[in-house]
mmCIF file of C-alpha atoms in Angstrom:
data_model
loop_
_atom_site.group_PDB
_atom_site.id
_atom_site.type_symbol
_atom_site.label_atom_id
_atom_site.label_comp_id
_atom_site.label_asym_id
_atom_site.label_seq_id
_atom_site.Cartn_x
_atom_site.Cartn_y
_atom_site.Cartn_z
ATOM 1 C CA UNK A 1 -32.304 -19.381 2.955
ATOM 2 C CA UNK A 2 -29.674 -16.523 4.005
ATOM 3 C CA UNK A 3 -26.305 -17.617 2.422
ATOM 4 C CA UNK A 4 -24.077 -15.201 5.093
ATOM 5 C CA UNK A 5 -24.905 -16.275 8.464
ATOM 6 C CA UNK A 6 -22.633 -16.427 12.081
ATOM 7 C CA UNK A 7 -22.725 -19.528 13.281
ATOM 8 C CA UNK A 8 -21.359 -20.068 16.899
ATOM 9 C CA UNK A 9 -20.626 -23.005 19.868
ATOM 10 C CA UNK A 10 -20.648 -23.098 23.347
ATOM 11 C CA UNK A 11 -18.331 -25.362 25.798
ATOM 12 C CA UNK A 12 -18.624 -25.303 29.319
ATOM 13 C CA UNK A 13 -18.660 -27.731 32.321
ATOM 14 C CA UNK A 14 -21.484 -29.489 32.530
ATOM 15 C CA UNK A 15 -22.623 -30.279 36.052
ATOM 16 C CA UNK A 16 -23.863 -34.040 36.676
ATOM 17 C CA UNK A 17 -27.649 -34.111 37.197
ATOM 18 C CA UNK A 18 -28.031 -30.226 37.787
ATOM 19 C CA UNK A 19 -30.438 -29.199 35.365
ATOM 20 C CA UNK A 20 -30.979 -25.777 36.956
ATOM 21 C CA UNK A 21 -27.429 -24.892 36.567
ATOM 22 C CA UNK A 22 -26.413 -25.797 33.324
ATOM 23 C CA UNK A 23 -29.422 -24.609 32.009
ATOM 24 C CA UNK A 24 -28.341 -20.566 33.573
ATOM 25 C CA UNK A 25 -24.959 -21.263 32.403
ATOM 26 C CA UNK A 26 -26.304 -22.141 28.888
ATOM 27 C CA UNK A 27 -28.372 -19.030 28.751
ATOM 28 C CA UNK A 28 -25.736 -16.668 29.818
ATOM 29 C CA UNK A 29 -23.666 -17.642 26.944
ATOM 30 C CA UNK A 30 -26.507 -17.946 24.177
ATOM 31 C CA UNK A 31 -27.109 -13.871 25.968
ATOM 32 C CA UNK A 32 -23.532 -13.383 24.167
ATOM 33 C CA UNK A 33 -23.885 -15.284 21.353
ATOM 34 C CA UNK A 34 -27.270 -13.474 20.409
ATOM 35 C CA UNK A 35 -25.371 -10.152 21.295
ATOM 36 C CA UNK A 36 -22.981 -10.391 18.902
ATOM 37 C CA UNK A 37 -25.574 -11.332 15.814
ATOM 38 C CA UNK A 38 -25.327 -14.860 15.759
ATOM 39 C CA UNK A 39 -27.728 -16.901 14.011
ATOM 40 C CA UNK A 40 -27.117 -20.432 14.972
ATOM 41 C CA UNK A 41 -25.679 -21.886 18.309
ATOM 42 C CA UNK A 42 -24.315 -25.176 19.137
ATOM 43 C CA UNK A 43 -24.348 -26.962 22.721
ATOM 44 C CA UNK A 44 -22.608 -29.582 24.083
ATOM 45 C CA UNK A 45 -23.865 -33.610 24.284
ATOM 46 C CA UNK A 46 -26.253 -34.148 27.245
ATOM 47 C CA UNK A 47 -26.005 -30.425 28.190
ATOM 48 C CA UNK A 48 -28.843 -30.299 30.920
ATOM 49 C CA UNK A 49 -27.375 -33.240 32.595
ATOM 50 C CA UNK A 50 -24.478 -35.047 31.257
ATOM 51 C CA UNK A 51 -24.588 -38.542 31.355
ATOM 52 C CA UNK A 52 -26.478 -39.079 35.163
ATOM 53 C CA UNK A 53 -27.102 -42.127 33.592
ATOM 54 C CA UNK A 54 -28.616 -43.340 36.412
ATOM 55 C CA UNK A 55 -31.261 -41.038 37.250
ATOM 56 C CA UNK A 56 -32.070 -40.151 33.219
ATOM 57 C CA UNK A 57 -35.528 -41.304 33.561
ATOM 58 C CA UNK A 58 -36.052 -38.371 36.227
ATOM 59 C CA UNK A 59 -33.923 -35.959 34.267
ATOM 60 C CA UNK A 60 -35.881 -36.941 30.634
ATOM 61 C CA UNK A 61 -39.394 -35.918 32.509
ATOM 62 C CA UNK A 62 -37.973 -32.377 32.506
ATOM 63 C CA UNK A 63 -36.283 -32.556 28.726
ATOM 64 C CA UNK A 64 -40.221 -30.597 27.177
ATOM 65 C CA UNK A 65 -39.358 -28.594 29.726
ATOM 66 C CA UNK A 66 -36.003 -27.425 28.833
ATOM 67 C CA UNK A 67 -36.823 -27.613 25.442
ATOM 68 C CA UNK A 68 -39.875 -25.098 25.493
ATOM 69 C CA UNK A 69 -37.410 -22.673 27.722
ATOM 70 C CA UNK A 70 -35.178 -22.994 24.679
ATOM 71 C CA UNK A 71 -37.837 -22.601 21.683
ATOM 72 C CA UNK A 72 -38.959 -18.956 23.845
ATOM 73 C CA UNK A 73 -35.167 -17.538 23.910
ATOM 74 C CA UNK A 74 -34.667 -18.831 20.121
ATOM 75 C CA UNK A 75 -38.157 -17.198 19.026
ATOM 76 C CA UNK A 76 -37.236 -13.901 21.301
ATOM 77 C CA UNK A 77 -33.255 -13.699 19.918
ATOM 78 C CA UNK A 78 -33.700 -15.057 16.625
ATOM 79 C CA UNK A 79 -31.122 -17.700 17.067
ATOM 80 C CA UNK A 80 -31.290 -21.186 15.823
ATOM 81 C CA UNK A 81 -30.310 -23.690 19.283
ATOM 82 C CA UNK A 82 -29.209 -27.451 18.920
ATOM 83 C CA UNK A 83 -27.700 -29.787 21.276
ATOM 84 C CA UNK A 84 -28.664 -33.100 22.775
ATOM 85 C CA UNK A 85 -30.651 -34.333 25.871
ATOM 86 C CA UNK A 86 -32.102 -37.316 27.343
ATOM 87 C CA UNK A 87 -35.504 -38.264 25.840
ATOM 88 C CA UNK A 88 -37.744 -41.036 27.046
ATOM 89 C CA UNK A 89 -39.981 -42.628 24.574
ATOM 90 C CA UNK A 90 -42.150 -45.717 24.980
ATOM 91 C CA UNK A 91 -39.953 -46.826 28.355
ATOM 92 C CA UNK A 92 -36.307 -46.202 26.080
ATOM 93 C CA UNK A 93 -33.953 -43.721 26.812
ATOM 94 C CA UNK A 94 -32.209 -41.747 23.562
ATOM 95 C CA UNK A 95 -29.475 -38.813 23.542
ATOM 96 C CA UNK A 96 -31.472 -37.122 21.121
ATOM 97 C CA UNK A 97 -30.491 -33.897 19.358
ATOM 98 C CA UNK A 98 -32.725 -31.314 19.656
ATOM 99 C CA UNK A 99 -33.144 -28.663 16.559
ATOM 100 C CA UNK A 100 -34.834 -25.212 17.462
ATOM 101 C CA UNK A 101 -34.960 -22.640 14.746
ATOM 102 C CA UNK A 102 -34.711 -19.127 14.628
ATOM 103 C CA UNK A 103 -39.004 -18.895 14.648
ATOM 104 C CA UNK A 104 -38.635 -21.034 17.857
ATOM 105 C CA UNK A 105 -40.071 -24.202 16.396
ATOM 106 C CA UNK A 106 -38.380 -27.511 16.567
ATOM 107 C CA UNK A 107 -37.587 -28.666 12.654
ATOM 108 C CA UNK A 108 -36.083 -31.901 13.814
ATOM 109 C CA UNK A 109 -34.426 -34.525 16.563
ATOM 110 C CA UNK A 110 -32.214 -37.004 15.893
ATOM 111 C CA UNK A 111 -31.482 -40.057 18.546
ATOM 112 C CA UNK A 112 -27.842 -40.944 18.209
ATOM 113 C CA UNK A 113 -27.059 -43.962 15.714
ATOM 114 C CA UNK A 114 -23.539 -44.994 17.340
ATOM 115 C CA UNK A 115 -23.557 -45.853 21.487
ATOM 116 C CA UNK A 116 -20.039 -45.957 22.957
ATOM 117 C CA UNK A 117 -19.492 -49.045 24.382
ATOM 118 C CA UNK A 118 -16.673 -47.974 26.403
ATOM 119 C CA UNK A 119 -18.762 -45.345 28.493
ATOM 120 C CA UNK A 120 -21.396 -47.893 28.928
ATOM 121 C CA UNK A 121 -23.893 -45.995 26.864
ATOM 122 C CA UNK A 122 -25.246 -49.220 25.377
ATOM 123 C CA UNK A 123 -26.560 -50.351 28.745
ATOM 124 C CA UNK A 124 -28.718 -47.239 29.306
ATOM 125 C CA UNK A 125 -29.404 -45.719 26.153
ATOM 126 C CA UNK A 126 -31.275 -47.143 22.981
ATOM 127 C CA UNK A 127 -29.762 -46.591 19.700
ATOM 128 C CA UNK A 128 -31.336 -44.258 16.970
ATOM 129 C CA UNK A 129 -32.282 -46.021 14.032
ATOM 130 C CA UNK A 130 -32.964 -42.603 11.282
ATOM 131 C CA UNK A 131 -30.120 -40.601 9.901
ATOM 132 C CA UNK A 132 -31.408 -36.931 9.710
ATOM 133 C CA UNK A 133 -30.948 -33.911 7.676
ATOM 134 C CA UNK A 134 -33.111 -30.777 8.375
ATOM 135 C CA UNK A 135 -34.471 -27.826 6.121
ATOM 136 C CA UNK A 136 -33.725 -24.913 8.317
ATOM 137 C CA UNK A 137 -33.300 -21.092 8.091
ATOM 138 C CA UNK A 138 -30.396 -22.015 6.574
ATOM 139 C CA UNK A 139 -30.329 -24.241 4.596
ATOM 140 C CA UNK A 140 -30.092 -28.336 4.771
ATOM 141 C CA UNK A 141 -28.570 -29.269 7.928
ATOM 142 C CA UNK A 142 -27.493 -32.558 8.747
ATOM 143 C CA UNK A 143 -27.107 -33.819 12.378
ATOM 144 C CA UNK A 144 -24.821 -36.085 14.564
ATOM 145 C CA UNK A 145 -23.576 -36.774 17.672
ATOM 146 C CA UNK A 146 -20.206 -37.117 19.338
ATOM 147 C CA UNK A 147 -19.052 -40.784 18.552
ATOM 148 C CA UNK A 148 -20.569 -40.329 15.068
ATOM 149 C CA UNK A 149 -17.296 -38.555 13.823
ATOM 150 C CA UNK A 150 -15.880 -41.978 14.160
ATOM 151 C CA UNK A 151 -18.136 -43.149 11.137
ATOM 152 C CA UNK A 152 -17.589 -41.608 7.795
ATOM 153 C CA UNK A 153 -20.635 -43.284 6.370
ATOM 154 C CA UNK A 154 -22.929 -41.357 8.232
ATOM 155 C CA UNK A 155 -21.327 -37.688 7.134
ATOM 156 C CA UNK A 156 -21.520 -39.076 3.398
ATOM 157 C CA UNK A 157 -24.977 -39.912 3.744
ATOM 158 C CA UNK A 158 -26.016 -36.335 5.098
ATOM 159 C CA UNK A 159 -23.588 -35.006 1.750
ATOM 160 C CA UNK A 160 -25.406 -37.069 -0.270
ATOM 161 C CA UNK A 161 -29.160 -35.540 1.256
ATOM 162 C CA UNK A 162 -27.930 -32.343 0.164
ATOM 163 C CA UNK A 163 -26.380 -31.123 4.189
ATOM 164 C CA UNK A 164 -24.275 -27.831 3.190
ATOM 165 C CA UNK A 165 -23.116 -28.196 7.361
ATOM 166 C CA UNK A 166 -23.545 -30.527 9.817
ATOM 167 C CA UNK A 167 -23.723 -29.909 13.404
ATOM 168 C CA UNK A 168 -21.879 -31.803 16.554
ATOM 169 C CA UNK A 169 -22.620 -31.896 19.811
ATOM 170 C CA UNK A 170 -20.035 -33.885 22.007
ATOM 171 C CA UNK A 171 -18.383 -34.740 25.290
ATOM 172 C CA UNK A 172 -14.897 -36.144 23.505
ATOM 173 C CA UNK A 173 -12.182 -36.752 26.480
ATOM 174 C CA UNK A 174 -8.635 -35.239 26.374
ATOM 175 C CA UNK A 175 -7.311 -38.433 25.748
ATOM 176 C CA UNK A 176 -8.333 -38.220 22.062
ATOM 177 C CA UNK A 177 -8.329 -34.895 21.734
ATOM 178 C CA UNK A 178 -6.031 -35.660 18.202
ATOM 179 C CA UNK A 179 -8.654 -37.719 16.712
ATOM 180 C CA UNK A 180 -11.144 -35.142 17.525
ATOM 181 C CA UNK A 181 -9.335 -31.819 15.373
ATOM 182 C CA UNK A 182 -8.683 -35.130 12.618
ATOM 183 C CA UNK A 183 -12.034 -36.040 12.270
ATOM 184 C CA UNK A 184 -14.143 -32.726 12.046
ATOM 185 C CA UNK A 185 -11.969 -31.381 9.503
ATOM 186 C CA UNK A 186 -11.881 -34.699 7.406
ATOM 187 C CA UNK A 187 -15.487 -34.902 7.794
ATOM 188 C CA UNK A 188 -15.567 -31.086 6.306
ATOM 189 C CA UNK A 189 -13.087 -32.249 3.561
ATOM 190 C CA UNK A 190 -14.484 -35.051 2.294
ATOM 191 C CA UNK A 191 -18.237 -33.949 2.160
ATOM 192 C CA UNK A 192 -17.565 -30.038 1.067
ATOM 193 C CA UNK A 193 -19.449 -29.211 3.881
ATOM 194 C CA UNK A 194 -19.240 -26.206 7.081
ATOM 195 C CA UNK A 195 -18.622 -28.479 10.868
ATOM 196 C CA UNK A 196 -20.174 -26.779 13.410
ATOM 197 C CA UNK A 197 -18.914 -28.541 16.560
ATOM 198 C CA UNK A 198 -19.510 -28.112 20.264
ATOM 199 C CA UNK A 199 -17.392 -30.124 22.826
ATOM 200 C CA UNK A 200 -17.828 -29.832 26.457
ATOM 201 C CA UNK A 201 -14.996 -29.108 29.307
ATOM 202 C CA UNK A 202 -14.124 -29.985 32.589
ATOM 203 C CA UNK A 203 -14.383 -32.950 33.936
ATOM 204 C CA UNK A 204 -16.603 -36.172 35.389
ATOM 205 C CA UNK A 205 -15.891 -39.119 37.434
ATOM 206 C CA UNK A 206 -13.832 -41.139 34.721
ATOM 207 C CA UNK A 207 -12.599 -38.413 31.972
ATOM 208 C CA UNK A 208 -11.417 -35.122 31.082
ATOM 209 C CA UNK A 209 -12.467 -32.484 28.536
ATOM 210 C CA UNK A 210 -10.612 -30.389 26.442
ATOM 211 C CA UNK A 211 -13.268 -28.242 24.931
ATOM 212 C CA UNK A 212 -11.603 -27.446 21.411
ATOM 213 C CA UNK A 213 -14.779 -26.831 19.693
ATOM 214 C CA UNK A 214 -14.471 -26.228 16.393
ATOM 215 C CA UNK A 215 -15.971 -24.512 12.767
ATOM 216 C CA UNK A 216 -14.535 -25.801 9.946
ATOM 217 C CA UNK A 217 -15.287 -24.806 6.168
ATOM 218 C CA UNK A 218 -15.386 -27.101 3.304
ATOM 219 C CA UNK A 219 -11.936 -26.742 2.390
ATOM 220 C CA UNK A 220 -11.222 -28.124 5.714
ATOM 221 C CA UNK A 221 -10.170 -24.744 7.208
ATOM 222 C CA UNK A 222 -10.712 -23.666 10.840
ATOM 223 C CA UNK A 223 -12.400 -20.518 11.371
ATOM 224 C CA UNK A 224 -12.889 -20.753 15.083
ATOM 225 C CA UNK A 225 -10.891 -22.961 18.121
ATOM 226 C CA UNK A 226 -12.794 -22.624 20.907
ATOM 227 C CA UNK A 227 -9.451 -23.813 23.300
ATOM 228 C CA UNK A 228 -9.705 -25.267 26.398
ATOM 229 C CA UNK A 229 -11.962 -22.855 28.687
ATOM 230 C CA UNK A 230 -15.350 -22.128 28.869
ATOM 231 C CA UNK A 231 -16.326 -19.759 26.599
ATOM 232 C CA UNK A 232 -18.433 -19.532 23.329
ATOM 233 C CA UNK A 233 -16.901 -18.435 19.983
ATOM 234 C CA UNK A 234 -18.790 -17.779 16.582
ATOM 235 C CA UNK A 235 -17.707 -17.663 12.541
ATOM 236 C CA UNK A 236 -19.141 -15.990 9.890
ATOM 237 C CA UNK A 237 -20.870 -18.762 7.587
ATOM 238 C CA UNK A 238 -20.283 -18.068 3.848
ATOM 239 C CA UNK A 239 -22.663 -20.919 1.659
ATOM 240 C CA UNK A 240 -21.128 -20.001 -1.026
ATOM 241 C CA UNK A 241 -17.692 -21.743 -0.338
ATOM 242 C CA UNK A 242 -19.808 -24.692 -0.234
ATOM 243 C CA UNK A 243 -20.551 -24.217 -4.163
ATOM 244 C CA UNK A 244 -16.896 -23.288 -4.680
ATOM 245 C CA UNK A 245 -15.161 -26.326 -3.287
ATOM 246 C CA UNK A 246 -17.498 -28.445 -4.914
ATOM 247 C CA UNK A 247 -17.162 -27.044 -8.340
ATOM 248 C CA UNK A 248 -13.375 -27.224 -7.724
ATOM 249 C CA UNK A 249 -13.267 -30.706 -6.568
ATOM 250 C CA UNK A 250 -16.546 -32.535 -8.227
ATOM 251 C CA UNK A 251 -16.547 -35.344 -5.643
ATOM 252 C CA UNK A 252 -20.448 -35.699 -6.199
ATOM 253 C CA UNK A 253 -19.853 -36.109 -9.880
ATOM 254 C CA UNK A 254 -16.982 -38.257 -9.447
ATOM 255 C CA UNK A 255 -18.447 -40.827 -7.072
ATOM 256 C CA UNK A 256 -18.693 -44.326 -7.996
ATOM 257 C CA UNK A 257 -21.733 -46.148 -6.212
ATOM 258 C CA UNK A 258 -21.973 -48.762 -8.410
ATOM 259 C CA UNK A 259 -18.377 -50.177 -7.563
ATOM 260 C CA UNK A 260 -18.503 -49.259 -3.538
ATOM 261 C CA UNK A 261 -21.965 -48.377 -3.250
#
């Protein structure tokens, strides 16, 4: 495990249904990312497609696809990919996270726990039913999924596996845009943990997207703000402040199960 590491996200547009096209614009910026020694990139939710929800059965046949594309350029660039795409299994549909490590190899997928109901998600996508934490190049990883910021029980549970960072990929709309900066950083604060968080801009039928992708450290401070444009920005990764704010603040130590559980 390398305990100094960049760590970077990517937010861009993503184009309903057109694989082809997000896929070039996702390469061009993992290019740059992998230019400027970055061992870990983060991509939006539903990044080869958004949510086409209605042709995701067409767009899942091509998800190995993508997914092999992606495990070449990681093996090639030595960069660690993750982000989510539609994956058909046994006639169900999950937004499953995808992650690719530095040797090219996928160490793990996760199929989203919490479907937003007010998107519709529930009517086309089956819920996950494993929370997962990964042993990567770097570490213990622990993954999740846009509207799984909204449930603090989930980030504890990857703290408690031993996840020194979790990683987000999202499409969270302006609207909330608040909530979104509240949540990463009190899911960094309360768990002791690095947020790596991707959010996707532009805009679809319904919402808008503010980008503001994020790193946060365990103290809860930002060390990159993607704004509002597309673009891709990285931090430098340091595991030891992981160590430090948890020998400050002894939360682990301090918990107590057997009242709240």
């Amino acid at each position: 495990m390398r305990k100094k590491i960049k760590a970077g996200v990517v937010q861009f547009d993503i184009k309903n249904g057109q694989i082809e096209t997000n896929l070039n614009t996702v390469f061009g910026y993992l290019e740059k990312l992998a230019s400027q020694d970055v061992s870990l990139a983060v991509l939006p939710e539903m990044f080869s497609c958004s949510f086409d929800n209605e042709n995701l059965s067409r767009h899942s046949k091509k998800t190995d696809k993508v997914v092999e594309e992606l495990s070449f350029f990681a093996e090639k660039k030595k960069i660690a990919i993750v982000g989510t795409l539609p994956e058909k299994k046994a006639n169900k549909i999950y937004n499953t996270m995808v992650f690719i490590d530095v040797d090219g190899k996928v160490k793990g997928v996760y199929r989203k726990l919490h479907l937003f109901r007010l998107t519709g998600e529930n009517l086309y996508y089956t819920a996950g039913d494993k929370i997962v934490t990964i042993d990567s190049s770097f570490g213990k990883i622990g993954l999740m999924t846009c509207y799984d910021l909204r449930f603090p029980e989930l980030a504890r549970s990857l703290f408690l596996q031993g996840a020194q960072m979790i990683v987000v990929s999202a499409q969270w709309p302006e609207s909330r845009k608040e909530h979104w900066k509240t949540l990463v950083t009190a899911r960094s604060v309360e768990n002791q943990l690095f947020m790596v968080c991707s959010n996707r801009t532009g805009s679809d039928e319904l919402l808008h997207f503010p980008g503001m992708s994020m790193i946060v450290d365990p103290m809860g401070n930002v060390l990159a703000d993607a704004g509002c444009d597309e673009t891709s920005v990285f931090a430098k990764i340091d595991y030891g402040l992981v160590k430090t704010a948890r020998a400050l603040i002894p939360c682990m130590t301090d918990r107590r199960p057997e009242i709240y559980g």
